[in-house]
mmCIF file of C-alpha atoms and ligand atoms in Angstrom:
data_model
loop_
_atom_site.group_PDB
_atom_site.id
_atom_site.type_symbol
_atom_site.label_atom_id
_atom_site.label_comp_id
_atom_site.label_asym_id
_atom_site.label_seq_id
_atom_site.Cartn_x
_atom_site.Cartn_y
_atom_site.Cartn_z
ATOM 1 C CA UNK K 793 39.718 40.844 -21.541
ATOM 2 C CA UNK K 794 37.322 43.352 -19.815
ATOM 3 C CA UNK K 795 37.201 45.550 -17.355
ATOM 4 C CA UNK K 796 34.453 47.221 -15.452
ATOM 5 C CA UNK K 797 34.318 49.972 -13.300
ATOM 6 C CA UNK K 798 31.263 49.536 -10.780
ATOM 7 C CA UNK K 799 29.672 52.170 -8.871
ATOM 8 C CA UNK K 800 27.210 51.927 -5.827
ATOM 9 C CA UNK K 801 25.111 54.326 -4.158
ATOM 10 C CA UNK K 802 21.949 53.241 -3.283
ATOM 11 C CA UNK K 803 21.637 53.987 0.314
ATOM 12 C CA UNK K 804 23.993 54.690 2.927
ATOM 13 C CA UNK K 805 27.359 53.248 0.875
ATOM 14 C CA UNK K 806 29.076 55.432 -1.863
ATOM 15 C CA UNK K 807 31.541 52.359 -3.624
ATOM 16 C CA UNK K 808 33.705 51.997 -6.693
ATOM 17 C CA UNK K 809 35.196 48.840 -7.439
ATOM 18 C CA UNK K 810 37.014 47.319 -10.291
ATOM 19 C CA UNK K 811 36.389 43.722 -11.945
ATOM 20 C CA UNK K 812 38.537 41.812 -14.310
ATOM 21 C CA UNK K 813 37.598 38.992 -15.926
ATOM 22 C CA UNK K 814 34.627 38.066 -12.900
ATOM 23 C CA UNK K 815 38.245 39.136 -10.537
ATOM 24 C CA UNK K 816 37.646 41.535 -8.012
ATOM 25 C CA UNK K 817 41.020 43.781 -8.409
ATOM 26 C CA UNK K 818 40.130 46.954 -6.156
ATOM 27 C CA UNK K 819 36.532 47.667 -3.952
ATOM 28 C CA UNK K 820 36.948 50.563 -1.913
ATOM 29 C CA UNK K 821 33.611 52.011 -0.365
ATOM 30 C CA UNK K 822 32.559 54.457 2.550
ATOM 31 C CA UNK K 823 29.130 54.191 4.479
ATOM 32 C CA UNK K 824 27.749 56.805 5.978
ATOM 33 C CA UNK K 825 26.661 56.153 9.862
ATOM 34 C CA UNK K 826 25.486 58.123 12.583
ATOM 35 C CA UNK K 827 25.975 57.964 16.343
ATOM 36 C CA UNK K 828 21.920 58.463 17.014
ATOM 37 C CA UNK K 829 19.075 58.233 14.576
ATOM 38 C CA UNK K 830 18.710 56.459 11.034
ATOM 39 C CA UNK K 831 19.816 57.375 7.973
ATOM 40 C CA UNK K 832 18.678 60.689 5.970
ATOM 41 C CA UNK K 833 18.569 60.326 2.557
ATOM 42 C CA UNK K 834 19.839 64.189 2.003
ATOM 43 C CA UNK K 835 22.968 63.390 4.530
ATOM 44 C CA UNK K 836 23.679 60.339 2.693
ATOM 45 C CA UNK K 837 23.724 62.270 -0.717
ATOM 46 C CA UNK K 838 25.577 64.975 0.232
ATOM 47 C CA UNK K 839 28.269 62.358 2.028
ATOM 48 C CA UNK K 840 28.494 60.417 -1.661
ATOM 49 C CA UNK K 841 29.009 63.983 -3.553
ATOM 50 C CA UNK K 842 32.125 65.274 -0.599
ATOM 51 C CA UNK K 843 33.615 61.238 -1.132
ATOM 52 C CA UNK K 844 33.027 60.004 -4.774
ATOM 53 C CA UNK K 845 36.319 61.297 -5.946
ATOM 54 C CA UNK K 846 38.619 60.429 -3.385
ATOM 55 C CA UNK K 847 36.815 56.958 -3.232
ATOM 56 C CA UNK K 848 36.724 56.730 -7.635
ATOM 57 C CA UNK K 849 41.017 57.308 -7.311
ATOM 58 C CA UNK K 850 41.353 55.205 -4.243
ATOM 59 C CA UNK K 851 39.293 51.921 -6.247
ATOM 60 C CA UNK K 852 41.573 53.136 -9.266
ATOM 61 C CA UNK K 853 44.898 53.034 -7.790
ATOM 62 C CA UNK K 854 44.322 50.059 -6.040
ATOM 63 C CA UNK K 855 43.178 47.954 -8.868
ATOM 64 C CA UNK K 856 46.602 49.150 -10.954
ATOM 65 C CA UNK K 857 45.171 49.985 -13.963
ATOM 66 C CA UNK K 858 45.002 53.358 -15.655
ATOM 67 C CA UNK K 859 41.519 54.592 -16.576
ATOM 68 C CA UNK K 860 41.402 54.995 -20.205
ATOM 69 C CA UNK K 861 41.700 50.748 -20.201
ATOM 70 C CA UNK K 862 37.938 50.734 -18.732
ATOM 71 C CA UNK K 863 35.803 49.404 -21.082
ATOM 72 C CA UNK K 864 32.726 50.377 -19.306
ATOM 73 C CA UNK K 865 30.912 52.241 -16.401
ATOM 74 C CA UNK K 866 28.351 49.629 -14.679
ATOM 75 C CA UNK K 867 26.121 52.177 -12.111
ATOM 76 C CA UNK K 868 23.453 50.837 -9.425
ATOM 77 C CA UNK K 869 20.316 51.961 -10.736
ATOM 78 C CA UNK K 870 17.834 50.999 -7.618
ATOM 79 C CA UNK K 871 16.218 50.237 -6.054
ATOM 80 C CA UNK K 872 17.559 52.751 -3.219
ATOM 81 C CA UNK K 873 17.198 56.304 -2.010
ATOM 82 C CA UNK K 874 16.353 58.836 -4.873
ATOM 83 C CA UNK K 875 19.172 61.382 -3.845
ATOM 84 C CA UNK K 876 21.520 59.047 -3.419
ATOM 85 C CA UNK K 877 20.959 57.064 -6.367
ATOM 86 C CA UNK K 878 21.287 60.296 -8.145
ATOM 87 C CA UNK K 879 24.528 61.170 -7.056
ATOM 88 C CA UNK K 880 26.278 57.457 -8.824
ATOM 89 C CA UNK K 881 24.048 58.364 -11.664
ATOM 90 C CA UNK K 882 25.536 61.747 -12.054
ATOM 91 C CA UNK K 883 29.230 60.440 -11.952
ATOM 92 C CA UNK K 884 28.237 57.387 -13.899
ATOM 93 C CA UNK K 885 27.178 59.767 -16.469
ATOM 94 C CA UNK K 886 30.248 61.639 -16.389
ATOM 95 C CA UNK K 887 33.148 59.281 -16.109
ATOM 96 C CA UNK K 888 30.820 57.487 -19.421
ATOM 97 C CA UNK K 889 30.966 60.671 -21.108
ATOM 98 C CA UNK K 890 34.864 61.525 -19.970
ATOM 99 C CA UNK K 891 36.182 58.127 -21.477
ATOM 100 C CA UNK K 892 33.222 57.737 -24.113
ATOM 101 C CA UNK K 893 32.659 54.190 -22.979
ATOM 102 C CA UNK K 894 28.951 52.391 -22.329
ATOM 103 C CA UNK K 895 27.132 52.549 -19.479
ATOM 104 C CA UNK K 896 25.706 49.590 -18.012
ATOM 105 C CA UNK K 897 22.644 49.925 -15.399
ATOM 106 C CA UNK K 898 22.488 47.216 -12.731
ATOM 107 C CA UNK K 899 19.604 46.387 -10.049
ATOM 108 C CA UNK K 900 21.123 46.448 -6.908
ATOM 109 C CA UNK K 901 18.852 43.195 -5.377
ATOM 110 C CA UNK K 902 19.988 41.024 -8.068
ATOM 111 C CA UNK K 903 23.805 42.049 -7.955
ATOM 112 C CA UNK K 904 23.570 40.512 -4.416
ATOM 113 C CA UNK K 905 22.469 36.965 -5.716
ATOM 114 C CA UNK K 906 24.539 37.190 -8.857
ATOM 115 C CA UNK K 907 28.163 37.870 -6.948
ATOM 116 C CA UNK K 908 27.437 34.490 -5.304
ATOM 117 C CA UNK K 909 28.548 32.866 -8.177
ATOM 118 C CA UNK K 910 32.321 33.932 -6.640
ATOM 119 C CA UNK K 911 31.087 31.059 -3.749
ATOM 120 C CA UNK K 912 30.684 28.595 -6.127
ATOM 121 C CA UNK K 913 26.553 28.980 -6.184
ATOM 122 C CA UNK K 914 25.174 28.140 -9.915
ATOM 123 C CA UNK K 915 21.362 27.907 -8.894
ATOM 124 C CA UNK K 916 20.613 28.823 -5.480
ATOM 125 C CA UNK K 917 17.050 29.901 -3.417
ATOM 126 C CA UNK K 918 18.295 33.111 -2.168
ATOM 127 C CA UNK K 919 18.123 34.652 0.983
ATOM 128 C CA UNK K 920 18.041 38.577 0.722
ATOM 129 C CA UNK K 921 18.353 40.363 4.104
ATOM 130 C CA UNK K 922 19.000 43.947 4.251
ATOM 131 C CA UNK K 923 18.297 47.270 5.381
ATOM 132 C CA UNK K 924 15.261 47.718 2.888
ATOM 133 C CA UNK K 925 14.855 44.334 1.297
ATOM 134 C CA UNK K 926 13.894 41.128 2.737
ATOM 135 C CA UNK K 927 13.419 38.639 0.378
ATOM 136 C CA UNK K 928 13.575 35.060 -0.536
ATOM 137 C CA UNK K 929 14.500 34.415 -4.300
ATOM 138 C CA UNK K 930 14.901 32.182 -6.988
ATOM 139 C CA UNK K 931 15.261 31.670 -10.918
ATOM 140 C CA UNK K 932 12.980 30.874 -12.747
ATOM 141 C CA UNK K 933 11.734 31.178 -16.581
ATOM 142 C CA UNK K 934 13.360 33.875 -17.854
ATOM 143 C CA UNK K 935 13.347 36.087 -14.273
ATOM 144 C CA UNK K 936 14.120 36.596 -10.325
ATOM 145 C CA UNK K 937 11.016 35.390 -8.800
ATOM 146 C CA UNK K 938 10.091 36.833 -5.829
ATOM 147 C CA UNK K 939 8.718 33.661 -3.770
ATOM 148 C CA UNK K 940 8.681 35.454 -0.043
ATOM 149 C CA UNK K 941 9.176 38.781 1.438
ATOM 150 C CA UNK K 942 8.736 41.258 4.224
ATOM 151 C CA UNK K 943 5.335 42.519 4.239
ATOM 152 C CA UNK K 944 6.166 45.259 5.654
ATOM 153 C CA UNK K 945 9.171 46.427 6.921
ATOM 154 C CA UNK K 946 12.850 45.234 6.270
ATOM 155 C CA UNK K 947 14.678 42.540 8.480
ATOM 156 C CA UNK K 948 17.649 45.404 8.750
ATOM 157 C CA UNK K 949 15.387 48.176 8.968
ATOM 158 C CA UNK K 950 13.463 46.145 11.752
ATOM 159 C CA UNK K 951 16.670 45.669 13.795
ATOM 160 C CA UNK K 952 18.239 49.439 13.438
ATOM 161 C CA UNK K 953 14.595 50.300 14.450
ATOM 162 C CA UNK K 954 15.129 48.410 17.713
ATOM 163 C CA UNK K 955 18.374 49.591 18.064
ATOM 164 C CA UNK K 956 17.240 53.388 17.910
ATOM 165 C CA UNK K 957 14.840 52.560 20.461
ATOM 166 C CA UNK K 958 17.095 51.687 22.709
ATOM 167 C CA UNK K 959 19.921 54.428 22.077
ATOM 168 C CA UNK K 960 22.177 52.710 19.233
ATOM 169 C CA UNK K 961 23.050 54.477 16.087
ATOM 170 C CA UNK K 962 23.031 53.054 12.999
ATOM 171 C CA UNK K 963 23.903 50.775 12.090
ATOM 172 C CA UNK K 964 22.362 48.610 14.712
ATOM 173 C CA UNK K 965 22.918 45.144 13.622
ATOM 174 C CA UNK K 966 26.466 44.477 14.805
ATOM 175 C CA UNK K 967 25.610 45.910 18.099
ATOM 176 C CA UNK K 968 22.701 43.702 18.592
ATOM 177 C CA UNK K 969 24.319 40.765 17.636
ATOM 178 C CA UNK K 970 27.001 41.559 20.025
ATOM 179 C CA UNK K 971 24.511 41.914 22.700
ATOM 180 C CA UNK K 972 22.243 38.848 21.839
ATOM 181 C CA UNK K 973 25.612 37.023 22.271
ATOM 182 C CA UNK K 974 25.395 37.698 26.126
ATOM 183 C CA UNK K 975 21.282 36.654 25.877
ATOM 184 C CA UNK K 976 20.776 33.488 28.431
ATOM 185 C CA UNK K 977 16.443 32.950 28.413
ATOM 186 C CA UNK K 978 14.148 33.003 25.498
ATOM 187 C CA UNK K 979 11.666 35.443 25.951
ATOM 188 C CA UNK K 980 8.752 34.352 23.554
ATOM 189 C CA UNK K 981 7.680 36.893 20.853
ATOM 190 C CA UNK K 982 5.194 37.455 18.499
ATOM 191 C CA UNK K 983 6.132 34.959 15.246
ATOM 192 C CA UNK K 984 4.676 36.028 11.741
ATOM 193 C CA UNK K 985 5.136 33.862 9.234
ATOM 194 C CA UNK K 986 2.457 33.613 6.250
ATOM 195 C CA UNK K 987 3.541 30.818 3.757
ATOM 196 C CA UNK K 988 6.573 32.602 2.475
ATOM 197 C CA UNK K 989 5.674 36.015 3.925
ATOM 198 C CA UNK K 990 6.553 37.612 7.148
ATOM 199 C CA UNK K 991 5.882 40.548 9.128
ATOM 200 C CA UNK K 992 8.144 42.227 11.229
ATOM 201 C CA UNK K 993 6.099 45.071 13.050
ATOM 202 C CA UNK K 994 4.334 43.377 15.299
ATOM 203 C CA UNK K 995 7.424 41.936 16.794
ATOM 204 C CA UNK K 996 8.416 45.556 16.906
ATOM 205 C CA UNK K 997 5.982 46.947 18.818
ATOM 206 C CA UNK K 998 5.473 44.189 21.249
ATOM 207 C CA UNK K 999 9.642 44.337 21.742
ATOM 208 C CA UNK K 1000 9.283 47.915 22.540
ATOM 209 C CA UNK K 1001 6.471 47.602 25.585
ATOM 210 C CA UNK K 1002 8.398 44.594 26.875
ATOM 211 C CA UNK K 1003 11.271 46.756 27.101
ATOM 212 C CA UNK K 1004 9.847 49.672 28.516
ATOM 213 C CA UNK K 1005 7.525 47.421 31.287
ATOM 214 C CA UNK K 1006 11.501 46.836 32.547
ATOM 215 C CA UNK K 1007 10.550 43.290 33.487
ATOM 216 C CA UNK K 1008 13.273 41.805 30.907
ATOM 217 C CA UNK K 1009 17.044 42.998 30.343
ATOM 218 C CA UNK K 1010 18.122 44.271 27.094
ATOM 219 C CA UNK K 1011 20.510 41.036 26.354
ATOM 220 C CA UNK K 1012 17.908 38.721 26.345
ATOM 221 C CA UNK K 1013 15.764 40.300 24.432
ATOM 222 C CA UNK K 1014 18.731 40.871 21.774
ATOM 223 C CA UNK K 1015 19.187 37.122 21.971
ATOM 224 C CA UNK K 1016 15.269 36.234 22.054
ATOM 225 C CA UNK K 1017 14.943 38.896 19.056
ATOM 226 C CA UNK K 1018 17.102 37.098 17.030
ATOM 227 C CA UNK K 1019 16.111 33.749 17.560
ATOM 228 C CA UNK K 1020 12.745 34.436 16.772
ATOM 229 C CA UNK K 1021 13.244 36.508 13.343
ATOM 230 C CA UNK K 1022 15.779 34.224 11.853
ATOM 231 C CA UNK K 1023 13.902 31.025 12.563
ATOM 232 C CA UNK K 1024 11.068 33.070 10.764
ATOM 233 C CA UNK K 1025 13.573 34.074 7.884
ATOM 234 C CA UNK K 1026 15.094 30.049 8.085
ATOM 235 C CA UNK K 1027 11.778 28.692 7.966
ATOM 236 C CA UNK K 1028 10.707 30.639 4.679
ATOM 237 C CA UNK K 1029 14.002 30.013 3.023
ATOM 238 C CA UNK K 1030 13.341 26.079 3.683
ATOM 239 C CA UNK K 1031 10.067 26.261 2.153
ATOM 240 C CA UNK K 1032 11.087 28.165 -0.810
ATOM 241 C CA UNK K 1033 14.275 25.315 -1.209
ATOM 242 C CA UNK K 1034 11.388 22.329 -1.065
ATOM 243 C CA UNK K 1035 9.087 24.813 -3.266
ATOM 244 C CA UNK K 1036 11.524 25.019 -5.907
ATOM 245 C CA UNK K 1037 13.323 21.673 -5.677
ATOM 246 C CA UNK K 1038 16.514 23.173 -5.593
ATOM 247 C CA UNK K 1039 19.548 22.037 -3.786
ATOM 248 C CA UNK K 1040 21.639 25.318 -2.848
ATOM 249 C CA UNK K 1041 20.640 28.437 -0.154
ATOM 250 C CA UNK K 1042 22.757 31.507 -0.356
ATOM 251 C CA UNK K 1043 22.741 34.849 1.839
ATOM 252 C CA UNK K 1044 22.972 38.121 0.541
ATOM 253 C CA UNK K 1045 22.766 41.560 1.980
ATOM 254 C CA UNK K 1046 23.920 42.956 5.422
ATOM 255 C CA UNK K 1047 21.714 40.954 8.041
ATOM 256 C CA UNK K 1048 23.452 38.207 6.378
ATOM 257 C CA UNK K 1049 27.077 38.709 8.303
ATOM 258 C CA UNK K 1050 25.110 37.576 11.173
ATOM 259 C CA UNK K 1051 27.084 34.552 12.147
ATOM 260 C CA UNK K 1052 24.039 33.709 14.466
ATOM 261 C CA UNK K 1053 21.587 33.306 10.997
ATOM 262 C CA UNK K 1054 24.751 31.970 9.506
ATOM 263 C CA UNK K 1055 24.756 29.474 11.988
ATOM 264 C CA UNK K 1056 21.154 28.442 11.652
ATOM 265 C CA UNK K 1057 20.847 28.371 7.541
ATOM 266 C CA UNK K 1058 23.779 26.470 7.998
ATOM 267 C CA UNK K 1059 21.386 24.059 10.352
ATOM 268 C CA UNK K 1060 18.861 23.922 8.095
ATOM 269 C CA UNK K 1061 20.717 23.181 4.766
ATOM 270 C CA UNK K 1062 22.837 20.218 6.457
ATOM 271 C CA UNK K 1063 19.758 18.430 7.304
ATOM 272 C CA UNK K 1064 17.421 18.595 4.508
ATOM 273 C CA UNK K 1065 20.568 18.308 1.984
ATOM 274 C CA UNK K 1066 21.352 21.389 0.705
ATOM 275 C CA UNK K 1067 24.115 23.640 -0.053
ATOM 276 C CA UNK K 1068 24.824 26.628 2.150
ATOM 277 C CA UNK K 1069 26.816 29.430 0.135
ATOM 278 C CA UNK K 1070 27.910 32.646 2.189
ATOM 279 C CA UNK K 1071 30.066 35.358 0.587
ATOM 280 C CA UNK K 1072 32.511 36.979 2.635
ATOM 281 C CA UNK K 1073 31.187 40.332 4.386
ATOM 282 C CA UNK K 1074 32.829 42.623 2.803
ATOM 283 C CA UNK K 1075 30.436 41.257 0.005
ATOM 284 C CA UNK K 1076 27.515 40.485 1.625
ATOM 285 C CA UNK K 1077 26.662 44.289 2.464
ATOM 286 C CA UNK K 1078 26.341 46.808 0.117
ATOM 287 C CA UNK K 1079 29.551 47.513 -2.222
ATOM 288 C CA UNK K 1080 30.394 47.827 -5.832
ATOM 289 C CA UNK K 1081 32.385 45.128 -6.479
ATOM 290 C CA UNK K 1082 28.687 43.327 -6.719
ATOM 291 C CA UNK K 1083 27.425 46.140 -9.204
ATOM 292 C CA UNK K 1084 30.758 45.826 -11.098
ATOM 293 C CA UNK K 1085 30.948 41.935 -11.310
ATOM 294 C CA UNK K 1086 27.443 41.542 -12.721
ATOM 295 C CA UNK K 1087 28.134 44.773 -14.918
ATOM 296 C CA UNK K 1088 30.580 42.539 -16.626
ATOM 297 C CA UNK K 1089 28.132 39.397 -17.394
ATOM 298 C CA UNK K 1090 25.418 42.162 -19.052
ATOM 299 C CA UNK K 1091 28.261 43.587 -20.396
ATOM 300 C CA UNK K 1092 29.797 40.262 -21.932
ATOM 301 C CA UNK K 1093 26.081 39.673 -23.492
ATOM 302 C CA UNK K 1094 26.044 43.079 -25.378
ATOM 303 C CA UNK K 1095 23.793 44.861 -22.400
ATOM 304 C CA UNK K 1096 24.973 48.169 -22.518
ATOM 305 C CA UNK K 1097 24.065 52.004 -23.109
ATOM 306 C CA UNK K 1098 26.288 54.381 -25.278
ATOM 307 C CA UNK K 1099 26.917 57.402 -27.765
ATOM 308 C CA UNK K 1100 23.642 59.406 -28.115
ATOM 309 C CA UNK K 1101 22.099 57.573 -25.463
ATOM 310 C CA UNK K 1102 24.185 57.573 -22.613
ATOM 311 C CA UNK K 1103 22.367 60.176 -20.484
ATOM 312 C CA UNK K 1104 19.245 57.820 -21.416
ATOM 313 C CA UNK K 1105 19.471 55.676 -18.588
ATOM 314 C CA UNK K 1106 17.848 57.537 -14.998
ATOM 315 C CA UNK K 1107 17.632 55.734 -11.629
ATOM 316 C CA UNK K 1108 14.715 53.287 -10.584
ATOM 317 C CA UNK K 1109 14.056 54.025 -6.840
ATOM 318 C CA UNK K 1110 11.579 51.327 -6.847
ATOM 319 C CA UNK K 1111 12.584 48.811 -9.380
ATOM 320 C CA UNK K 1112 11.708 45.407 -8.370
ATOM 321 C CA UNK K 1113 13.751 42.487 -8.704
ATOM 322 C CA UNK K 1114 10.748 40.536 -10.771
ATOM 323 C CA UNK K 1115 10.565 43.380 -12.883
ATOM 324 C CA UNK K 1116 13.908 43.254 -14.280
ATOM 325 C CA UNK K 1117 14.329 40.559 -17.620
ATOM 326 C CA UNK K 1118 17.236 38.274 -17.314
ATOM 327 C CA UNK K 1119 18.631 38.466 -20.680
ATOM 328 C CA UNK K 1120 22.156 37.035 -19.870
ATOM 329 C CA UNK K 1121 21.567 33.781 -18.354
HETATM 330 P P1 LIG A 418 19.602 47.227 0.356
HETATM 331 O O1 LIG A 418 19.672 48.479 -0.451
HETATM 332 O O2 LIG A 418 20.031 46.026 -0.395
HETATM 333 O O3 LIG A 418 18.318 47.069 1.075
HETATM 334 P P2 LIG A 418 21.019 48.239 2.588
HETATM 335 O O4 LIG A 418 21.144 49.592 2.063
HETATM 336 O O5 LIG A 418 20.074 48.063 3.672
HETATM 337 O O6 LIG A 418 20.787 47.297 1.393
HETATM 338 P P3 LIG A 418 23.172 46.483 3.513
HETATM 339 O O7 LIG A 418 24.586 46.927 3.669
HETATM 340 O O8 LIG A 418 22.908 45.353 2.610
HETATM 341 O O9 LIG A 418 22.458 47.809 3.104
HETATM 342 O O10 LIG A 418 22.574 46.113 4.945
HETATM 343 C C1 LIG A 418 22.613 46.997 6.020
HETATM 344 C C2 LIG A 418 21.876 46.373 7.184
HETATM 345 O O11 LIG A 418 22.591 45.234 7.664
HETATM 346 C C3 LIG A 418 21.677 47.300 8.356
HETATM 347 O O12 LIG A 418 20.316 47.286 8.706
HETATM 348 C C4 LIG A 418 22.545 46.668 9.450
HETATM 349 O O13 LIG A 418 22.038 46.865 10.753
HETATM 350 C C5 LIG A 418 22.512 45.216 9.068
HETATM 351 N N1 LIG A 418 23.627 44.450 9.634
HETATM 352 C C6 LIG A 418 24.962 44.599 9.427
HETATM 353 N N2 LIG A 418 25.671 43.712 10.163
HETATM 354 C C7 LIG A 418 24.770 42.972 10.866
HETATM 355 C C8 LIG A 418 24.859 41.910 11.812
HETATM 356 N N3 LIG A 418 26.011 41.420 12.212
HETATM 357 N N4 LIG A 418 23.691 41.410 12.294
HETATM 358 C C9 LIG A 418 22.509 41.885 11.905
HETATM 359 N N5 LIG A 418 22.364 42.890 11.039
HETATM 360 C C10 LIG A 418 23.466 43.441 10.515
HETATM 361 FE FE1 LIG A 419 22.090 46.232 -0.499
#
């Protein structure tokens, strides 16, 4: 039997969570938001240093097992936000130390396509859509592959950009959604799609004049936004399934609770034969049950850091999700 503790705080979410066995017995996590303006890495920080404890004894007492039966600390390395990376670091470092028990570093990107395996996934084309990350993966030889991705800014990103504009804190996405619900005519944007590349900026821009040349209400363009971006993001995902012969899609990261792009993977998959895999929400955006459940698979195949080299590991800001070797599959 093992147990891992996971910890997560790459961006805006400080989470502890505790697996047993690939069980999810306790995820408790706290996001930082704010009423106008994005995220500030500092503010985040400083929110994971006032809530980590609270949040560590919350995810403890929940799960119903005392510390000391831990048998190992698994900590989001990256990528993320420097300061607020540093702050899971720190307590991964100490709660290591405090029980004397290995540490074991996780990407964050690839602990969203590995806790699909609770859906029943075993080999899917991935589709990553966060804040940060938009991606479209898949395994192959040994690693991750990257097949598509942003080229330049995140799908989240894109949409809590819009949502700024227009007066909405962050995050934006839920908001949007809500109002793209109410959306009646298709307003035709800008569509960016380069094999299995897109780019979101120009869409951006040209949302922003149409909105300020007051010829179109906000709804519709909510509704005309997302039409446009997920058939980019469905259209990639496709490609990458035929690319890579394989049979299942799965969505991972925030974006993903869309029901809207659930709706049209969904689509997609039923007619060309696929699998469509979803994890519920609560797992979808960022948490630690995710950093805790693949902590246990590394674990389980001896990937761990301890004794004189636990304050070894340091945070990867930028780690990339091809750079990482899959030594556990
Ligand atoms: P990563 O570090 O993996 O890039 P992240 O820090 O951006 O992740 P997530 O929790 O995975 O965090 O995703 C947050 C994003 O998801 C935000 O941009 C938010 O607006 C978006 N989001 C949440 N719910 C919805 C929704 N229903 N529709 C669209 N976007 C959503
Ligand atoms: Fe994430």
């Amino acid at each position: 039997m093992t147990i891992v503790l996971g910890i997560e705080s790459t961006a805006h979410t400080f989470g502890v969570a505790v697996v047993r066995n690939g069980k999810i017995l306790s995820n408790v996590g706290r996001s930082y938001t704010t009423e106008k303006g994005g995220i500030i890495p500092l503010e985040a920080a400083k929110h994971h240093q006032e809530n980590k404890r609270e949040i560590y004894f919350e995810a403890l007492e929940s799960s119903e097992i005392d510390e000391k039966e831990i048998d190992a600390i698994a900590i989001s390395q990256g990528p993320g936000l420097a300061p607020c990376l540093l702050e899971g670091m720190r307590f991964a470092k100490e709660l290591a130390k405090k029980f004397g028990k290995p540490i074991v570093p996780v990407n964050h990107c690839i602990a969203h396509l590995e806790i699909g395996r609770i859906t029943g996934a075993r080999d899917p084309v991935m589709l990553y859509v966060s804040g940060a990350n938009t991606q479209i993966i898949a395994y192959a030889s040994g690693k991750f592959r990257v097949f598509g991705e942003t080229l330049d800014i995140g799908v989240g990103n894109f949409i809590d950009n819009f949502a700024r504009y227009i007066g909405i804190g962050f995050p934006g996405g839920p908001v949007i959604q809500k109002l793209a619900k109410g959306g009646k005519k298709f307003i035709e944007l800008p569509y960016t799609v380069k094999g299995m590349d897109i780019a979101l900026s120009g869409i951006l821009t040209n949302l922003k004049q149409k909105l300020e040349s007051k010829k179109y209400t906000l709804k519709d363009l909510a509704y005309s936004m997302q039409e446009t971006v997920f058939a980019m993001l469905v259209e990639t995902a496709e490609r990458a399934l035929a690319h890579t012969g394989k049979k299942e899609l799965l969505l991972g990261g925030g974006v993903a609770c869309n029901s809207r792009l659930q709706e049209m993977c969904k689509i997609m998959c039923k007619e060309r034969g696929a699998k469509f895999f979803c994890p519920k929400n609560f797992l979808l955006v960022d948490n630690a049950a995710m950093i805790a459940f693949l902590g246990e698979i590394m674990l389980k195949k001896g990937i761990k850091i301890q004794g004189k080299f636990i304050e070894k590991p340091d945070i990867k800001p930028r780690q990339r999700t091809d750079d990482v070797e899959i030594k556990w599959k």
